[in-house]
Short mmCIF file of C-alpha atoms and ligand atoms in Angstrom, two decimals:
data_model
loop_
_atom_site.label_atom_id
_atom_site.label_comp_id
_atom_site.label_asym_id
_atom_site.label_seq_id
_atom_site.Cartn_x
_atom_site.Cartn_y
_atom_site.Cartn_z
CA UNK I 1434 -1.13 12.61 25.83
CA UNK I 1435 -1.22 10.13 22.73
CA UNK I 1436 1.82 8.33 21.60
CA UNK I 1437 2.68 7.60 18.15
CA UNK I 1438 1.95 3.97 17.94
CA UNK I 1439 3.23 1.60 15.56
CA UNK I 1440 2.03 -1.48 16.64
CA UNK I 1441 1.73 -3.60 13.49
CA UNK I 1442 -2.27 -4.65 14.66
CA UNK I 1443 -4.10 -3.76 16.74
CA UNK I 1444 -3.10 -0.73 15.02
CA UNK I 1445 -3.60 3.10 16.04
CA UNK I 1446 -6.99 4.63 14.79
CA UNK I 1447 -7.26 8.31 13.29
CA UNK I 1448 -7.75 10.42 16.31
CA UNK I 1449 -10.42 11.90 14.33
CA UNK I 1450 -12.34 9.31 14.77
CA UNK I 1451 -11.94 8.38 18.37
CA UNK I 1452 -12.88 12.48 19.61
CA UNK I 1453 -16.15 11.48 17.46
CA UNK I 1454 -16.95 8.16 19.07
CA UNK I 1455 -16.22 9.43 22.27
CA UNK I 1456 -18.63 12.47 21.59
CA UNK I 1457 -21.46 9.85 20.83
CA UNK I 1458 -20.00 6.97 23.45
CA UNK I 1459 -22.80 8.10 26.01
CA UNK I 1460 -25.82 9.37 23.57
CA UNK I 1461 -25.15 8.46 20.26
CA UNK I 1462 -27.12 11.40 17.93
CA UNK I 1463 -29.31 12.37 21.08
CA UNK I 1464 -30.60 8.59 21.53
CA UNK I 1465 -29.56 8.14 24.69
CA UNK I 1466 -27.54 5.20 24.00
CA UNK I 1467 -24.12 4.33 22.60
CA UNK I 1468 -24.20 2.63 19.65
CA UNK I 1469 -23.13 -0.57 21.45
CA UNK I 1470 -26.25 -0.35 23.32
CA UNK I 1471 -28.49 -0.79 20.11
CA UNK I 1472 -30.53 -3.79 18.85
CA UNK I 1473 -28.29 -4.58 15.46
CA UNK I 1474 -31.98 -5.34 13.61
CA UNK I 1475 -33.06 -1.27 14.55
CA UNK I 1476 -33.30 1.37 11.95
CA UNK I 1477 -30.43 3.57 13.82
CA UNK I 1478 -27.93 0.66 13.82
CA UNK I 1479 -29.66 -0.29 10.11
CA UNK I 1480 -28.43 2.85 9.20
CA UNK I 1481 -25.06 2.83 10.30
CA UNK I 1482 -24.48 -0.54 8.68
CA UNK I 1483 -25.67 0.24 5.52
CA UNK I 1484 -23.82 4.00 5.12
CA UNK I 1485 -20.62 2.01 6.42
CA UNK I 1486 -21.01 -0.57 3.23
CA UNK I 1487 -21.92 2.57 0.62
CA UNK I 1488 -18.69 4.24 1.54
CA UNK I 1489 -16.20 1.31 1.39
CA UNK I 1490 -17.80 0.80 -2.03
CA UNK I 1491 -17.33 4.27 -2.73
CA UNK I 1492 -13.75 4.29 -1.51
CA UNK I 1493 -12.73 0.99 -3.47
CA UNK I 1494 -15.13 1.55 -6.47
CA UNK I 1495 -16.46 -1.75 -5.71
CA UNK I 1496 -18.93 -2.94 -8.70
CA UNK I 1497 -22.43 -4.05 -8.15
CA UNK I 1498 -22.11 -7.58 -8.44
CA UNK I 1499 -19.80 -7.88 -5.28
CA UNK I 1500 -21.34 -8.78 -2.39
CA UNK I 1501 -19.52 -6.78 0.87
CA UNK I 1502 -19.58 -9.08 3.84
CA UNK I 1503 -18.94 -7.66 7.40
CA UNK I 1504 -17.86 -10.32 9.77
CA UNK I 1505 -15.87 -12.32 12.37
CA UNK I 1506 -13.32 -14.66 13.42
CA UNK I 1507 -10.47 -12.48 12.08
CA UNK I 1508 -8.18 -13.24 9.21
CA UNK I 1509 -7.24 -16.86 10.77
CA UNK I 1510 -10.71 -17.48 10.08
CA UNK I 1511 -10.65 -17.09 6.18
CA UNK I 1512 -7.94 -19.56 5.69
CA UNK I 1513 -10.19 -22.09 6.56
CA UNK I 1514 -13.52 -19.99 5.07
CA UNK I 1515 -11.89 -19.48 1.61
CA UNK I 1516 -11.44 -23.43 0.95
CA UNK I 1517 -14.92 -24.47 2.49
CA UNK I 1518 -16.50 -21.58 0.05
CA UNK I 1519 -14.72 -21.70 -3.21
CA UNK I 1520 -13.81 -24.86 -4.20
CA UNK I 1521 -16.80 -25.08 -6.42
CA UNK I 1522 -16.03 -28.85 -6.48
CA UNK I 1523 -12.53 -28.47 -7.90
CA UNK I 1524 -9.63 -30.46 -6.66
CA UNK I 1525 -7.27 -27.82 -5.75
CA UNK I 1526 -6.07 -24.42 -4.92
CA UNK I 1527 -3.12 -22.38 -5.83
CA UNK I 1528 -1.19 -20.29 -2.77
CA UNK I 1529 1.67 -18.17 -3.45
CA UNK I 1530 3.99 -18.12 -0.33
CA UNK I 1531 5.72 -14.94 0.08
CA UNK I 1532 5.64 -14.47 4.33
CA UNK I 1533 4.38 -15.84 7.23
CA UNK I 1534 1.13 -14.66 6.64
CA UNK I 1535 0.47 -16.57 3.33
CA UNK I 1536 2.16 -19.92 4.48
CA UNK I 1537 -0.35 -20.07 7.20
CA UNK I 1538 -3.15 -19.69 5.06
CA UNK I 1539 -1.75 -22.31 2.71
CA UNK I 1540 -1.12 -24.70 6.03
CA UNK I 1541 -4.90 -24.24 6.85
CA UNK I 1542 -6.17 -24.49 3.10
CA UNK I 1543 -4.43 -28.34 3.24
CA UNK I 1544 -7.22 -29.43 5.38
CA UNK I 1545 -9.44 -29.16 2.63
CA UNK I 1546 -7.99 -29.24 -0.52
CA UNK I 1547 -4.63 -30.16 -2.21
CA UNK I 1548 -2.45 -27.20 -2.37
CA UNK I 1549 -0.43 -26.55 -5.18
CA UNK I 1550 2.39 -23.44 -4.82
CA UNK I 1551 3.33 -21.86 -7.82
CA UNK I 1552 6.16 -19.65 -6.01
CA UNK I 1553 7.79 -19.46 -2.99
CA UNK I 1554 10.39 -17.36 -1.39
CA UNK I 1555 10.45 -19.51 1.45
CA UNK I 1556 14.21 -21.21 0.50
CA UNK I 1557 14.91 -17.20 0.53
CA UNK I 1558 13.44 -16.27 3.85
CA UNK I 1559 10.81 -13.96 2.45
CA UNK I 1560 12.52 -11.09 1.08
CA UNK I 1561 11.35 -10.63 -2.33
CA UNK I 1562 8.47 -11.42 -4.50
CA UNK I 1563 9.29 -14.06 -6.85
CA UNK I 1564 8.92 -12.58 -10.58
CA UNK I 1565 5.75 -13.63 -12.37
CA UNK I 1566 7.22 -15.13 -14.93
CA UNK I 1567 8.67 -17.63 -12.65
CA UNK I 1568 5.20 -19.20 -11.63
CA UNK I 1569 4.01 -22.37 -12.11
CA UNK I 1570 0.81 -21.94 -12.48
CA UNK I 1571 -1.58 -25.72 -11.85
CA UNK I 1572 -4.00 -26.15 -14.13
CA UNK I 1573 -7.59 -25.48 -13.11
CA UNK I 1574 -6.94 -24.22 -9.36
CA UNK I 1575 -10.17 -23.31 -7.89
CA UNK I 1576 -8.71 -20.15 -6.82
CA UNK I 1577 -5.05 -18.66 -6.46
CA UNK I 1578 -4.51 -17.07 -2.56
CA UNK I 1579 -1.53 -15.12 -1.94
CA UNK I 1580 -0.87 -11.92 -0.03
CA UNK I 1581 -0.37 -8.66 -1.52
CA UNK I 1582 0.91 -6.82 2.07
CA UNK I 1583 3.05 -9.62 4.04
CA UNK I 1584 2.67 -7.98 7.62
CA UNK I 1585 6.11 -9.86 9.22
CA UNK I 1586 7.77 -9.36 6.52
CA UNK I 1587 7.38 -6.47 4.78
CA UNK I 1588 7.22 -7.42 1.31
CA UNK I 1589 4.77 -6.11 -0.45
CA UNK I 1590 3.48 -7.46 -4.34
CA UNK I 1591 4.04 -4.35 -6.94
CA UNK I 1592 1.31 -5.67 -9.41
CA UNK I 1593 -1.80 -7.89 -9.74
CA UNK I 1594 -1.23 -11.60 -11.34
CA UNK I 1595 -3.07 -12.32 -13.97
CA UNK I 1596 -4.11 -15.80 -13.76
CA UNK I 1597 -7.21 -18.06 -15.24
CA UNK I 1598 -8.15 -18.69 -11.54
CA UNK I 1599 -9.89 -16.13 -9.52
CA UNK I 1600 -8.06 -14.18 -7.71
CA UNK I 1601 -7.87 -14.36 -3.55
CA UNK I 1602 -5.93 -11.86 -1.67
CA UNK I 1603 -5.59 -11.09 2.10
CA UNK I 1604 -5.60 -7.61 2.10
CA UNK I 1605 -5.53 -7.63 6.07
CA UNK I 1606 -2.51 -4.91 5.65
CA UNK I 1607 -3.18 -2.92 3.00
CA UNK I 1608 -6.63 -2.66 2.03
CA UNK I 1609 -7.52 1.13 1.57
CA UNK I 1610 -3.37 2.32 1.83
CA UNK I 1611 -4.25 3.35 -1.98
CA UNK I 1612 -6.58 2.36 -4.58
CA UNK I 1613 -7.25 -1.22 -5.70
CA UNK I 1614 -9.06 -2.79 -8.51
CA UNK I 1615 -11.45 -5.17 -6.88
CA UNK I 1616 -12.82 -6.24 -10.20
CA UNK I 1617 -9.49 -8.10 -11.30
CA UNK I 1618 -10.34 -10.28 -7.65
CA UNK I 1619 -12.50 -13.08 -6.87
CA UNK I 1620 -11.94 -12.30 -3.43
CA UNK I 1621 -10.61 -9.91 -1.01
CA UNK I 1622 -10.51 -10.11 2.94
CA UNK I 1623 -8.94 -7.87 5.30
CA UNK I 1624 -8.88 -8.38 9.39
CA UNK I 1625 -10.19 -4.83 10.75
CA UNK I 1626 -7.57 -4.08 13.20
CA UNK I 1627 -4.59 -3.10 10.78
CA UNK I 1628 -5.97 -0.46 8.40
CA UNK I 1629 -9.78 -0.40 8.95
CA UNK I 1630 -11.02 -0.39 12.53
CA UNK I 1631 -10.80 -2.27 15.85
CA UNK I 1632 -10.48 -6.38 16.27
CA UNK I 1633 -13.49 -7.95 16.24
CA UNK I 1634 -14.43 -7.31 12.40
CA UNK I 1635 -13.19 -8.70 9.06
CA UNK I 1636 -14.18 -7.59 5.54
CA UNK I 1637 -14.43 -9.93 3.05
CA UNK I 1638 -15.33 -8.45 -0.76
CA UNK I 1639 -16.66 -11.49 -2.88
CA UNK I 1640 -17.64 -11.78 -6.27
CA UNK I 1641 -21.48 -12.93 -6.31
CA UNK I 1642 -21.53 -15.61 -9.31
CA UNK I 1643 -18.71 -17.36 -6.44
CA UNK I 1644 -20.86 -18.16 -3.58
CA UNK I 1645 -23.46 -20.80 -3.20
CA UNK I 1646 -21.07 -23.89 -4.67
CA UNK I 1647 -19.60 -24.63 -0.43
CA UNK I 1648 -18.60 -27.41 1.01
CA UNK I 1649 -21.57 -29.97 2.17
CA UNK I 1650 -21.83 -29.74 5.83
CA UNK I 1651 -20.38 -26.18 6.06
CA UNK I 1652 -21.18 -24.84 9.20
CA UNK I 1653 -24.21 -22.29 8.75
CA UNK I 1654 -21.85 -19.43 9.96
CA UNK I 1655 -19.26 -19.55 7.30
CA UNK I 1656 -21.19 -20.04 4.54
CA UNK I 1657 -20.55 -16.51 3.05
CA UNK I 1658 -23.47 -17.15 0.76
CA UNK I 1659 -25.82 -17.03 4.45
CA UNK I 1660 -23.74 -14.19 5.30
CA UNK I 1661 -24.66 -12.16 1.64
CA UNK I 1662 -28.26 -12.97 2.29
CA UNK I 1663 -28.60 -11.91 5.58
CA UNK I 1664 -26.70 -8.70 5.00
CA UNK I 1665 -24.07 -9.58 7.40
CA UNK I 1666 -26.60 -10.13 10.35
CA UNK I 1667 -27.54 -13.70 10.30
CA UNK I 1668 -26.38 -13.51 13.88
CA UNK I 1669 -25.36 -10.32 16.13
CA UNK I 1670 -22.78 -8.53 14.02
CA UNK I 1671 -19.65 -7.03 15.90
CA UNK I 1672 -21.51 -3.83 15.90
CA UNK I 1673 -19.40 -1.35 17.70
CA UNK I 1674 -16.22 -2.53 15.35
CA UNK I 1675 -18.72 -1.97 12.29
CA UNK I 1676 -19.66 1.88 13.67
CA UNK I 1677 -16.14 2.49 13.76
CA UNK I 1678 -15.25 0.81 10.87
CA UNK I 1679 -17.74 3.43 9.48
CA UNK I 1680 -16.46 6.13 10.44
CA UNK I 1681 -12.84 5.50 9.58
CA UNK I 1682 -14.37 5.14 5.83
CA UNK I 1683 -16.01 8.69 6.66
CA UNK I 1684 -12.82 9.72 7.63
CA UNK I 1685 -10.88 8.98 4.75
CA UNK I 1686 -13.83 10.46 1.94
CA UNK I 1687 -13.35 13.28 3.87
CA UNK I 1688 -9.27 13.61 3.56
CA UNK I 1689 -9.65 12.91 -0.42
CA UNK I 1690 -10.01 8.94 -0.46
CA UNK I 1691 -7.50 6.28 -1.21
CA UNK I 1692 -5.79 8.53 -4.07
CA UNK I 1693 -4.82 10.94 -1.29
CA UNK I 1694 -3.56 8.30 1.33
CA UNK I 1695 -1.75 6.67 -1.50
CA UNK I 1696 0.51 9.80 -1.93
CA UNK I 1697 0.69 10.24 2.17
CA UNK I 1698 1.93 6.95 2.45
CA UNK I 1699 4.39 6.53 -0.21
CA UNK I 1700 5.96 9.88 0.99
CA UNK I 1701 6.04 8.20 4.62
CA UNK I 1702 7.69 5.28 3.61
CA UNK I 1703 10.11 6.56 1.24
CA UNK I 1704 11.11 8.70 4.25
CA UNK I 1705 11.54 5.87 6.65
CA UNK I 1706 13.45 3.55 3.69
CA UNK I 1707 15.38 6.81 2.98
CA UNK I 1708 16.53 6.63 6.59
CA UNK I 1709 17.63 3.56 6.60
CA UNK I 1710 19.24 3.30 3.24
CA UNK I 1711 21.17 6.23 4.30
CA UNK I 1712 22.63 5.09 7.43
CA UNK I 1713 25.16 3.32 6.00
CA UNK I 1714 24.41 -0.25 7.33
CA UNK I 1715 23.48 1.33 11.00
CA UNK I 1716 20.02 0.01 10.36
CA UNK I 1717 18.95 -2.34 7.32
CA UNK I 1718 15.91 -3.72 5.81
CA UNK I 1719 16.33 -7.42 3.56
CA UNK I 1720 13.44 -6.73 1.05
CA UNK I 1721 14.11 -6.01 -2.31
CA UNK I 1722 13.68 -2.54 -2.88
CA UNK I 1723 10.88 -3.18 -5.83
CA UNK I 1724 8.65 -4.94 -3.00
CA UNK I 1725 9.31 -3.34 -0.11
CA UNK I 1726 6.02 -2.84 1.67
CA UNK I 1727 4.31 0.95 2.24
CA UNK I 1728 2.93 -0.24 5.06
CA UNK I 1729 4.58 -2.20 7.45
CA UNK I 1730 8.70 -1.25 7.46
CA UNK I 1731 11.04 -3.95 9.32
CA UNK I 1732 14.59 -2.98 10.24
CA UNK I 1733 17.46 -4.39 12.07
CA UNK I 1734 20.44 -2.81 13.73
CA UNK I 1735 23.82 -3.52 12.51
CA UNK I 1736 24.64 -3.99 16.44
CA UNK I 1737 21.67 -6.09 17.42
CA UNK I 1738 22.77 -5.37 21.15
CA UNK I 1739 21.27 -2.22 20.92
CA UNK I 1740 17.70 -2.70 20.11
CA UNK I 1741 16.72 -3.44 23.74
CA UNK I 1742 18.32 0.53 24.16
CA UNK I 1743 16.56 1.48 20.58
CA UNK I 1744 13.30 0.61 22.02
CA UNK I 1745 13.19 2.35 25.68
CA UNK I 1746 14.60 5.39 23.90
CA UNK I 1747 12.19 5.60 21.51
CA UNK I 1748 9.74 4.51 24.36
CA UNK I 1749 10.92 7.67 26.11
CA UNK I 1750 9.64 10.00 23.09
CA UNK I 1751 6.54 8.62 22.37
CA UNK I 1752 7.08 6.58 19.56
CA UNK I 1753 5.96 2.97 20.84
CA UNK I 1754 5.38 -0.60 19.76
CA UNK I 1755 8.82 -0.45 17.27
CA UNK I 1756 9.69 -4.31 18.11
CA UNK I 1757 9.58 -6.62 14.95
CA UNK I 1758 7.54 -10.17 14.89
CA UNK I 1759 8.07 -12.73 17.76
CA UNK I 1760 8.92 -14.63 14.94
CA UNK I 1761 11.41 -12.67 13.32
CA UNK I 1762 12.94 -10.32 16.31
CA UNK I 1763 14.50 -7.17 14.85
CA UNK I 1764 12.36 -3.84 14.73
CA UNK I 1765 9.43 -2.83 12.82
CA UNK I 1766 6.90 0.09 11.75
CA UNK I 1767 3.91 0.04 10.97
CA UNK I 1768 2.67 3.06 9.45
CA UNK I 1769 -0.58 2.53 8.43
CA UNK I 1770 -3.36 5.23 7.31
CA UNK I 1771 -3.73 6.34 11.10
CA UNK I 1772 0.02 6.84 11.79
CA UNK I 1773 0.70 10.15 10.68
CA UNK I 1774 3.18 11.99 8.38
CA UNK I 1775 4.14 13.58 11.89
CA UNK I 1776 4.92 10.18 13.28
CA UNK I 1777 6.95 8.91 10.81
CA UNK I 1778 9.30 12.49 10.60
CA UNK I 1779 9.29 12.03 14.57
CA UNK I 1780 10.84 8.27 14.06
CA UNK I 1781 12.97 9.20 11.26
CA UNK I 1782 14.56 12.52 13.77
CA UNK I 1783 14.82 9.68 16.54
CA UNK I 1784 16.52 7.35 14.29
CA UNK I 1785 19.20 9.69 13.29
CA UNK I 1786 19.78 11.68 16.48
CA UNK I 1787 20.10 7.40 17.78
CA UNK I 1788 22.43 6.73 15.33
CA UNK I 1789 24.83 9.66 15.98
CA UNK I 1790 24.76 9.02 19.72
CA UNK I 1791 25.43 4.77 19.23
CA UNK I 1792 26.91 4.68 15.76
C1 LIG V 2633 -2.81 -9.79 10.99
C2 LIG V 2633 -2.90 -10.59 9.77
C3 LIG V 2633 -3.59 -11.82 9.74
C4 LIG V 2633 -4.23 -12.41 10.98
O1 LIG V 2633 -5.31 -11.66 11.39
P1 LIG V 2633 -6.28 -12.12 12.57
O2 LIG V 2633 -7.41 -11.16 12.43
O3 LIG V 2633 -5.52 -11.97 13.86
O4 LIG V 2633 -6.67 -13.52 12.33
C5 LIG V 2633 -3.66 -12.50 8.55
N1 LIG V 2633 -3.09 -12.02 7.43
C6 LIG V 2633 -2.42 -10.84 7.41
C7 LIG V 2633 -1.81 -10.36 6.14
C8 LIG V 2633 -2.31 -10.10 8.59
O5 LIG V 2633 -1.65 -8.93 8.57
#
């Protein structure tokens, strides 16, 4: 029997998609190998690659003249990446901190460049998005990072900056929850394992007139510009993650594209926020309701005592992996594109029936 899973990442996969890769796990279209079996340089796994790329620039409307880069090392691994690639000679960088996830990249980006922060909501303990016209903005940043979707946190941005500097955004969270104009970003990278596929894989979406200009000495495998040239197979590729990667992108085109999970998912979290705003302080969420994140929904019991109880119970009727960030403690849901509407009406009938049982 399959649970409903809200792990925040590894993250549950459309079950779609799992039937069809086991279906094709022996003899993938009659060739009498899995997929994972394949050289990565052969016209079947060619093939796979390539329809993979044409439908996550279908799905995002990405424009010709970004490159779409398929490869490894996770998230973690663009912190550093982003610096060594696109400081173009420039002096600096810009990093908005809004959550764990965007300190950490600014942490790593210090190893290689000053950092300047324009905002922070650190003082705050991340539970807002500090209003644009707040920022202050350096002069001639190479780039300006931030993170639309803070995982921990749940605070999710509610527009695109417009700044002088290109744009860099970890879209490890929310990439393909709803439609997204790549061509206002210099950059966009998203670790697989939330919203796309399994671990293993991470998308980065670059402008081409960006790459070339790295760091001297750059190691050869994260120069993106090797990577764009080598159509994401200077080395072996994570190929398995990329199949399934592709067919998650198959899946969505086939359940109307980002315009349709955009309306899924806002009903899903306005149900789950609607819970919780209507408990009357029995559970509560910090973020301010203007950025409170679609995707990834912490909470916290008015009688923390009870989550150990709020967990096993939940544990009990399927609905698993509710515990917030080591970092943070509390609870949390993620309810990304694979958790569905089912899921979420499941937790929100748990939560109540909880609540009139503890409250
Ligand atoms: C999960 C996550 C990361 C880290 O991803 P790894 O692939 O484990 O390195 C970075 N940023 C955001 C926003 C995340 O959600």
């Amino acid at each position: 029997m399959r649970v409903f899973n809200f792990c925040a990442g590894p993250a549950s996969m459309p079950q779609a998609v799992l039937s069809e890769a086991q279906k094709d796990l022996l003899s993938w279209q009659g060739k009498g190998m899995s997929v994972m079996e394949m050289s990565h340089r052969g016209h079947d796994f060619v093939s796979i690659a390539e329809q993979a790329e044409a439908d996550l620039r279908s799905l995002l409307h990405i424009p010709a003249h970004y490159k779409v880069l398929f490869l490894q090392g996770g998230a973690s691994q663009q912190f550093a990446q982003i610096p060594m690639n696109l400081l173009r000679g420039g002096d600096h960088a810009d990093y908005v901190l809004t959550g764990m996830w965007s300190a950490k990249a600014a942490v790593e980006a210090r190893k290689f460049t000053k950092v300047h922060v324009p905002a922070s909501d650190e003082a705050y303990g991340f539970r807002t998005v500090p209003a644009f016209d707040t920022w202050n903005l350096s002069d001639k940043a190479a780039y300006l990072h931030y993170t639309p979707n803070e995982t921990i946190h749940g605070v999710q941005f509610n527009y695109i900056p417009e700044v002088a500097a290109p744009l860099v955004a970890d879209c490890s969270s929310c990439l393909l929850s709803e439609p997204m104009d790549v061509s206002k970003f210099g950059l966009i990278y998203a670790g697989a394992q939330k919203n796309i596929g399994p671990a293993g894989l991470v998308v980065v979406i670059v402008r081409e007139d960006l790459l070339g200009q790295a760091l001297p000495g750059i190691p050869t495998m994260l120069d993106y510009k090797v990577a764009a040239d080598h159509a994401s197979m200077y080395n072996t590729p994570p190929t398995f993650s990329w199949y399934l990667a592709g067919l998650v992108f198959r899946w969505l085109k086939n359940h109307g594209g980002l315009e349709a999970m955009a309306t899924i998912n806002r009903r899903k979290a306005k149900k789950l926020y609607g819970c919780i705003d209507q408990s009357g302080g029995f559970y509560q969420n910090p973020v301010s309701p203007s950025y409170r994140s679609i995707m990834n929904v912490p909470f916290t019991l008015m009688d923390p005592a009870l989550e150990k109880t709020f967990l096993k119970d939940a544990e009990a009727e399927g609905l698993v992996n509710l515990a917030g960030h080591r970092s943070v403690g509390g609870l949390r849901a993620s309810i990304y594109n694979a958790v569905p509407e089912e899921g979420v009406d499941t937790l929100v009938s748990f939560m109540q029936e909880f609540q009139r049982r503890m409250g």
